[in-house]
Structures are given as structure tokens and as C-alpha cells.
CSV table of C-alpha atoms and ligand atoms in Angstrom, one decimal:
chain,number,residue,atom,x,y,z
X,1,MET,CA,8.2,-24.6,-18.3
X,2,MET,CA,6.1,-21.5,-17.7
X,3,GLU,CA,5.4,-19.2,-20.7
X,4,ARG,CA,6.8,-15.8,-19.8
X,5,GLN,CA,5.6,-12.8,-21.6
X,6,THR,CA,8.1,-10.7,-23.6
X,7,ILE,CA,8.8,-7.3,-22.1
X,8,ILE,CA,10.3,-4.5,-24.2
X,9,ALA,CA,11.3,-1.6,-22.0
X,10,GLY,CA,12.7,1.8,-23.0
X,11,ASN,CA,14.8,3.8,-20.5
X,12,TRP,CA,15.1,7.3,-21.8
X,13,LYS,CA,17.6,8.5,-19.1
X,14,MET,CA,18.0,12.3,-19.2
X,15,TYR,CA,16.7,12.8,-22.6
X,16,LYS,CA,13.5,14.4,-24.1
X,17,THR,CA,11.4,17.5,-23.1
X,18,ILE,CA,7.8,17.2,-22.3
X,19,GLU,CA,6.7,17.9,-25.8
X,20,GLU,CA,9.2,15.5,-27.4
X,21,ALA,CA,8.1,12.8,-25.0
X,22,ALA,CA,4.4,13.3,-25.7
X,23,VAL,CA,5.0,13.2,-29.5
X,24,PHE,CA,7.0,10.0,-29.1
X,25,ILE,CA,4.1,8.2,-27.2
X,26,GLU,CA,1.5,9.6,-29.6
X,27,THR,CA,3.5,8.3,-32.6
X,28,LEU,CA,4.4,5.0,-31.0
X,29,ALA,CA,0.8,4.0,-29.9
X,30,PRO,CA,-0.7,3.3,-33.3
X,31,LEU,CA,2.5,1.5,-34.5
X,32,VAL,CA,2.4,-1.0,-31.7
X,33,ALA,CA,-1.3,-1.3,-31.0
X,34,ASN,CA,-1.4,-4.9,-32.0
X,35,ALA,CA,1.9,-6.0,-30.3
X,36,THR,CA,1.9,-9.1,-28.1
X,37,SER,CA,4.8,-7.9,-25.9
X,38,THR,CA,4.4,-5.8,-22.8
X,39,ILE,CA,5.6,-2.3,-23.7
X,40,LEU,CA,7.2,-0.1,-21.0
X,41,ILE,CA,8.7,3.4,-21.3
X,42,ALA,CA,10.5,5.2,-18.5
X,43,PRO,CA,10.7,8.9,-19.4
X,44,PRO,CA,12.3,11.6,-17.3
X,45,TYR,CA,10.2,12.7,-14.2
X,46,THR,CA,9.1,15.9,-15.9
X,47,ALA,CA,7.4,14.0,-18.7
X,48,LEU,CA,5.8,11.3,-16.6
X,49,SER,CA,2.4,12.6,-16.2
X,50,VAL,CA,2.0,13.8,-19.8
X,51,CYS,CA,3.3,10.4,-21.1
X,52,ALA,CA,0.9,8.6,-18.8
X,53,GLU,CA,-2.0,10.7,-20.1
X,54,VAL,CA,-1.1,10.2,-23.7
X,55,ALA,CA,-0.6,6.4,-23.1
X,56,SER,CA,-3.9,5.9,-21.3
X,57,ASN,CA,-6.1,3.6,-23.3
X,58,THR,CA,-3.1,2.2,-25.2
X,59,ASN,CA,-1.0,-0.9,-24.5
X,60,ILE,CA,2.0,1.3,-23.4
X,61,LEU,CA,2.9,1.5,-19.7
X,62,ILE,CA,4.8,4.4,-18.3
X,63,GLY,CA,7.3,4.2,-15.4
X,64,ALA,CA,10.1,6.0,-13.6
X,65,GLN,CA,13.9,5.6,-13.7
X,66,ASN,CA,14.5,5.9,-9.9
X,67,MET,CA,12.9,6.9,-6.6
X,68,SER,CA,13.6,7.6,-3.0
X,69,ASP,CA,13.6,4.8,-0.4
X,70,SER,CA,11.7,7.1,2.0
X,71,GLU,CA,8.0,7.5,2.2
X,72,GLU,CA,8.2,11.4,2.4
X,73,GLY,CA,10.1,14.0,4.2
X,74,ALA,CA,12.8,16.7,4.0
X,75,PHE,CA,14.8,15.2,1.2
X,76,THR,CA,15.5,18.0,-1.3
X,77,GLY,CA,15.5,16.8,-4.9
X,78,GLU,CA,14.1,13.4,-4.2
X,79,ILE,CA,10.9,11.9,-5.4
X,80,SER,CA,8.6,9.4,-3.6
X,81,ALA,CA,6.8,6.3,-4.9
X,82,ARG,CA,3.5,8.0,-4.1
X,83,MET,CA,4.4,10.9,-6.2
X,84,LEU,CA,5.4,8.6,-9.1
X,85,LYS,CA,2.1,6.7,-8.9
X,86,ASP,CA,0.3,10.0,-8.7
X,87,ALA,CA,2.0,11.1,-11.9
X,88,GLY,CA,0.9,7.9,-13.6
X,89,ALA,CA,3.9,5.6,-13.1
X,90,ASN,CA,3.2,1.9,-13.3
X,91,PHE,CA,6.7,0.7,-12.5
X,92,VAL,CA,10.1,2.0,-11.4
X,93,ILE,CA,13.6,1.0,-12.5
X,94,LEU,CA,15.9,0.6,-9.5
X,95,GLY,CA,19.7,0.1,-9.2
X,96,HIS,CA,20.6,1.1,-12.7
X,97,SER,CA,24.4,1.0,-13.1
X,98,GLU,CA,24.4,4.8,-13.8
X,99,ARG,CA,22.7,5.3,-10.4
X,100,ARG,CA,25.4,3.0,-8.8
X,101,THR,CA,28.3,4.6,-10.6
X,102,HIS,CA,27.5,8.3,-10.6
X,103,PHE,CA,25.3,8.6,-7.5
X,104,GLY,CA,26.9,6.1,-5.2
X,105,GLU,CA,23.9,3.8,-4.8
X,106,THR,CA,24.9,0.6,-3.0
X,107,ASP,CA,23.1,-2.7,-2.9
X,108,GLU,CA,21.9,-1.8,0.6
X,109,VAL,CA,20.3,1.4,-0.6
X,110,ILE,CA,18.8,-0.4,-3.6
X,111,HIS,CA,17.4,-3.0,-1.2
X,112,LYS,CA,15.7,-0.2,0.8
X,113,LYS,CA,14.2,1.2,-2.4
X,114,LEU,CA,12.9,-2.2,-3.5
X,115,LYS,CA,11.3,-2.6,-0.1
X,116,ARG,CA,9.7,0.8,-0.5
X,117,ALA,CA,8.4,0.0,-4.0
X,118,ILE,CA,6.9,-3.3,-2.6
X,119,VAL,CA,5.2,-1.5,0.3
X,120,GLU,CA,3.8,1.1,-2.2
X,121,GLU,CA,2.8,-1.6,-4.6
X,122,LEU,CA,4.9,-0.2,-7.5
X,123,PRO,CA,6.4,-3.0,-9.6
X,124,ALA,CA,10.2,-2.6,-9.9
X,125,ILE,CA,12.8,-3.5,-12.4
X,126,LEU,CA,16.0,-4.3,-10.5
X,127,CYS,CA,19.2,-3.8,-12.6
X,128,VAL,CA,22.4,-5.9,-11.9
X,129,GLY,CA,25.5,-6.4,-13.9
X,130,GLU,CA,29.3,-6.5,-13.7
X,131,THR,CA,31.9,-4.0,-15.0
X,132,GLU,CA,34.4,-4.8,-17.8
X,133,ASN,CA,37.2,-5.1,-15.2
X,134,GLN,CA,35.2,-7.6,-13.1
X,135,ARG,CA,34.5,-9.7,-16.2
X,136,GLU,CA,38.1,-9.7,-17.3
X,137,LYS,CA,39.1,-10.9,-13.8
X,138,GLY,CA,36.6,-13.7,-14.1
X,139,ASP,CA,34.4,-12.3,-11.3
X,140,SER,CA,31.2,-11.8,-13.3
X,141,GLU,CA,29.2,-14.6,-11.5
X,142,LYS,CA,30.5,-13.6,-8.1
X,143,VAL,CA,29.6,-10.0,-8.6
X,144,LEU,CA,26.1,-10.9,-9.9
X,145,LYS,CA,25.4,-13.1,-6.9
X,146,LYS,CA,26.7,-10.4,-4.5
X,147,GLN,CA,24.4,-7.8,-6.1
X,148,LEU,CA,21.4,-10.2,-6.0
X,149,GLU,CA,22.0,-11.1,-2.4
X,150,GLY,CA,22.5,-7.5,-1.4
X,151,CYS,CA,19.4,-6.2,-3.2
X,152,LEU,CA,17.0,-9.1,-2.8
X,153,GLY,CA,18.2,-10.9,0.3
X,154,GLY,CA,15.5,-11.1,3.0
X,155,LEU,CA,12.6,-10.5,0.6
X,156,THR,CA,9.7,-13.0,0.9
X,157,LEU,CA,8.5,-15.1,-2.0
X,158,ASP,CA,5.4,-12.9,-2.1
X,159,GLU,CA,7.5,-9.7,-2.2
X,160,LEU,CA,9.5,-11.0,-5.1
X,161,GLN,CA,6.5,-11.6,-7.2
X,162,ASN,CA,6.3,-8.0,-8.4
X,163,ILE,CA,10.0,-7.7,-9.3
X,164,ILE,CA,11.5,-8.0,-12.7
X,165,ILE,CA,15.3,-8.4,-13.0
X,166,ALA,CA,17.4,-6.7,-15.7
X,167,TYR,CA,20.9,-8.1,-16.4
X,168,GLU,CA,22.8,-5.1,-17.7
X,169,PRO,CA,26.6,-5.7,-18.0
X,170,VAL,CA,28.1,-2.2,-17.4
X,171,TRP,CA,30.6,-2.7,-20.3
X,172,ALA,CA,27.7,-3.1,-22.7
X,173,ILE,CA,25.7,-0.1,-21.7
X,174,GLY,CA,25.9,2.8,-24.2
X,175,THR,CA,29.0,1.3,-25.7
X,176,GLY,CA,27.5,-0.3,-28.9
X,177,LYS,CA,29.2,-3.5,-27.6
X,178,SER,CA,26.3,-5.8,-26.6
X,179,ALA,CA,26.9,-9.0,-24.7
X,180,THR,CA,26.8,-12.0,-27.0
X,181,PRO,CA,23.6,-14.0,-26.8
X,182,GLU,CA,25.7,-16.8,-25.2
X,183,ILE,CA,27.1,-14.6,-22.5
X,184,ALA,CA,23.7,-13.0,-21.8
X,185,GLN,CA,21.9,-16.4,-21.7
X,186,ALA,CA,24.5,-17.8,-19.3
X,187,MET,CA,24.2,-14.9,-16.9
X,188,HIS,CA,20.4,-15.0,-17.1
X,189,LYS,CA,20.5,-18.7,-16.3
X,190,GLU,CA,22.7,-17.9,-13.2
X,191,ILE,CA,20.1,-15.4,-12.0
X,192,ARG,CA,17.3,-17.9,-12.4
X,193,ALA,CA,19.3,-20.5,-10.6
X,194,PHE,CA,20.0,-18.0,-7.7
X,195,ILE,CA,16.3,-17.4,-7.4
X,196,ALA,CA,15.5,-21.1,-7.4
X,197,LYS,CA,18.1,-21.8,-4.8
X,198,ASN,CA,17.1,-19.0,-2.4
X,199,TRP,CA,13.4,-19.0,-3.0
X,200,ASP,CA,11.8,-21.6,-5.2
X,201,GLU,CA,11.7,-23.2,-8.6
X,202,GLN,CA,8.3,-22.0,-9.5
X,203,LEU,CA,9.2,-18.4,-8.8
X,204,ALA,CA,12.5,-18.7,-10.7
X,205,ASP,CA,10.6,-20.2,-13.6
X,206,GLY,CA,8.1,-17.4,-13.7
X,207,ILE,CA,10.3,-14.3,-13.0
X,208,SER,CA,11.0,-12.1,-16.0
X,209,ILE,CA,14.7,-11.4,-16.7
X,210,LEU,CA,15.5,-8.7,-19.2
X,211,TYR,CA,18.8,-8.1,-21.0
X,212,GLY,CA,20.1,-4.5,-21.3
X,213,GLY,CA,23.2,-3.1,-22.9
X,214,SER,CA,23.4,-1.9,-26.5
X,215,VAL,CA,20.2,-3.6,-27.6
X,216,LYS,CA,19.2,-2.4,-31.1
X,217,PRO,CA,17.0,-3.5,-34.0
X,218,SER,CA,19.8,-5.6,-35.5
X,219,ASN,CA,20.6,-7.7,-32.4
X,220,ILE,CA,17.4,-7.9,-30.4
X,221,GLU,CA,16.2,-11.1,-32.0
X,222,SER,CA,19.4,-13.0,-31.4
X,223,LEU,CA,19.1,-12.1,-27.7
X,224,LEU,CA,15.4,-12.7,-27.2
X,225,ILE,CA,15.5,-16.2,-28.7
X,226,GLN,CA,17.6,-17.4,-25.8
X,227,SER,CA,15.5,-19.4,-23.4
X,228,ASP,CA,16.2,-17.4,-20.3
X,229,ILE,CA,16.0,-13.9,-21.9
X,230,ASP,CA,12.5,-12.6,-21.5
X,231,GLY,CA,12.8,-9.1,-22.9
X,232,ALA,CA,15.0,-6.1,-23.2
X,233,LEU,CA,15.8,-2.9,-21.4
X,234,ILE,CA,16.8,-0.4,-24.0
X,235,GLY,CA,18.5,2.9,-23.6
X,236,GLY,CA,19.9,4.7,-26.7
X,237,ALA,CA,17.8,2.8,-29.3
X,238,SER,CA,14.6,3.5,-27.4
X,239,LEU,CA,14.9,7.2,-28.1
X,240,ASP,CA,14.0,6.7,-31.7
X,241,VAL,CA,10.4,5.9,-32.2
X,242,GLU,CA,10.8,3.9,-35.4
X,243,ALA,CA,13.7,1.8,-33.9
X,244,PHE,CA,11.7,1.2,-30.7
X,245,ALA,CA,8.6,0.1,-32.6
X,246,LYS,CA,10.7,-2.2,-34.8
X,247,MET,CA,12.1,-3.9,-31.6
X,248,VAL,CA,8.6,-4.2,-30.1
X,249,LEU,CA,7.2,-5.7,-33.4
X,250,ARG,CA,10.2,-7.8,-34.4
Q,301,PGA,P1,21.9,1.2,-23.9
Q,301,PGA,O1,21.4,1.4,-22.4
Q,301,PGA,O2,20.8,0.5,-24.6
Q,301,PGA,O3,22.0,2.6,-24.4
Q,301,PGA,O4,23.1,0.5,-23.9
Q,301,PGA,C1,20.8,0.4,-21.7
Q,301,PGA,C2,20.4,0.9,-20.3
Q,301,PGA,O5,21.1,1.7,-19.7
Q,301,PGA,O6,19.4,0.4,-19.7
């Protein structure tokens, strides 16, 4: 089996001013300088360029939480991949459940955004995951497959190389109720099997799959020791620099 590098990613959502963000990165950098994991932080747009500047010459990579599927144009309030790269973004999170729930993003829209990210050579983290209701009905695997098909269907093997997948059950996001390591591992295994079936084994073996949903210093290890969990996408607990550093260095 291929050795996949551990990725610890922070999604700050709509938190932190420019100054707060800069101080966080400045404080984090020396704490994690010797870390072996890949470290990603997605601040709000306004803090992107300052974070990228502070993070230059460190092992921290800065990215965005969303972007437009269009190259450019009359789209008030939107932001393009080119603008994100210009601001120093090294990656973009796409299809987060909050984008799906509050802003009506469908698998079709997310697919277009992924295509745009690929064209613009901006690595993407695609988020998928079922709601509590879907899990209770026993539909988790079905929902997962539908999202993967809708978002990734039609992409070539080459196009998929720059995509990371994050399994984020909606019922675990911001609730303090993380998926058990067993549930998360089973879902990650499903994702890998889906990639193997529709593309190939080698790609499935090499693709990074992160878990997200109430990850914190006290539960990260139990999740990351699972064979198909390659890292974490962390919301709430990534806002605190000590907690985040602890999770990177665990
Ligand atoms: P949480 O959020 O860690 O606060 O549950 C995870 C996410 O939304 O990516």
C-alpha cells in the first residue's frame, strides 16, 4: 500500500479579522516548524493575502473556502480562482456542507467548480457527507455515492490527481459529536472503493481522504490511526492556535 502523507487542515469559516489571522499564523509557524504533516489553513478571503505573506518560508499552506465556477465576469460578490491564486491561495475547499445547505450548492455546481479549479491548477478539497436524517434512514452510503458521482463523474484520471476528498458527516460538523473512528473508517473505505471502481486502484490507493466533523485534540488520534483516514479537516478547534498545533504535532 502507498504511504499517504498526513494532512491537517483548518477551515476558519467566517471567523477572524486580518490582524487576528496574521497573529495566528505568526504564532503557529514556530510551533509546527518540525512537523511531518502537511499543514493547511483556509482563512476568510479578506485575510488570504496577509496569511500567505506571513506563511511564506514556513511549512504552512494557505487556501480558500470557496470560489466561483466562472473564469471572470459580472458576478457580484463572487471570487475567481485566479484572484485566489493572486492572493496566495494554494488550494480551495469546495462543496462544504455549509455551502450546500445555506447557499444552495448542488453536486452539479460543485462539479463545475472542481472543473474550474482543475483548469486553473488550484488543488481542491471536495467535501461530501450525509445528514443525520439520511444516516438514520440507512442511506449514508447511497448519499455518499450520489455526491461522489455528481461531483467527480466525468473527470479523467489525470484531473483527479489534484483532488483531496473530505468526508464530513453533516451531523458531526460543529456539533461536538464526532463520527466514531469505526463509522469514519467505513465511509472512507467506501470512498476509496468508489474511486477504484470508477477510475483505478492506484489512484484510489494514493488519493488523500480527510475526516471532518468535531475533530479536536482529544479525538484526533483515534481517527487518524484508521487505515483509510489520511488527515483531518478541522473547523472550530482550528481557531485556537494551541489546539491546532497540538493536533498537527500529535
Ligand atoms: P467542526 O467543522 O470541526 O467545527 O465540526 C468541520 C468543518 O466544517 O470542516
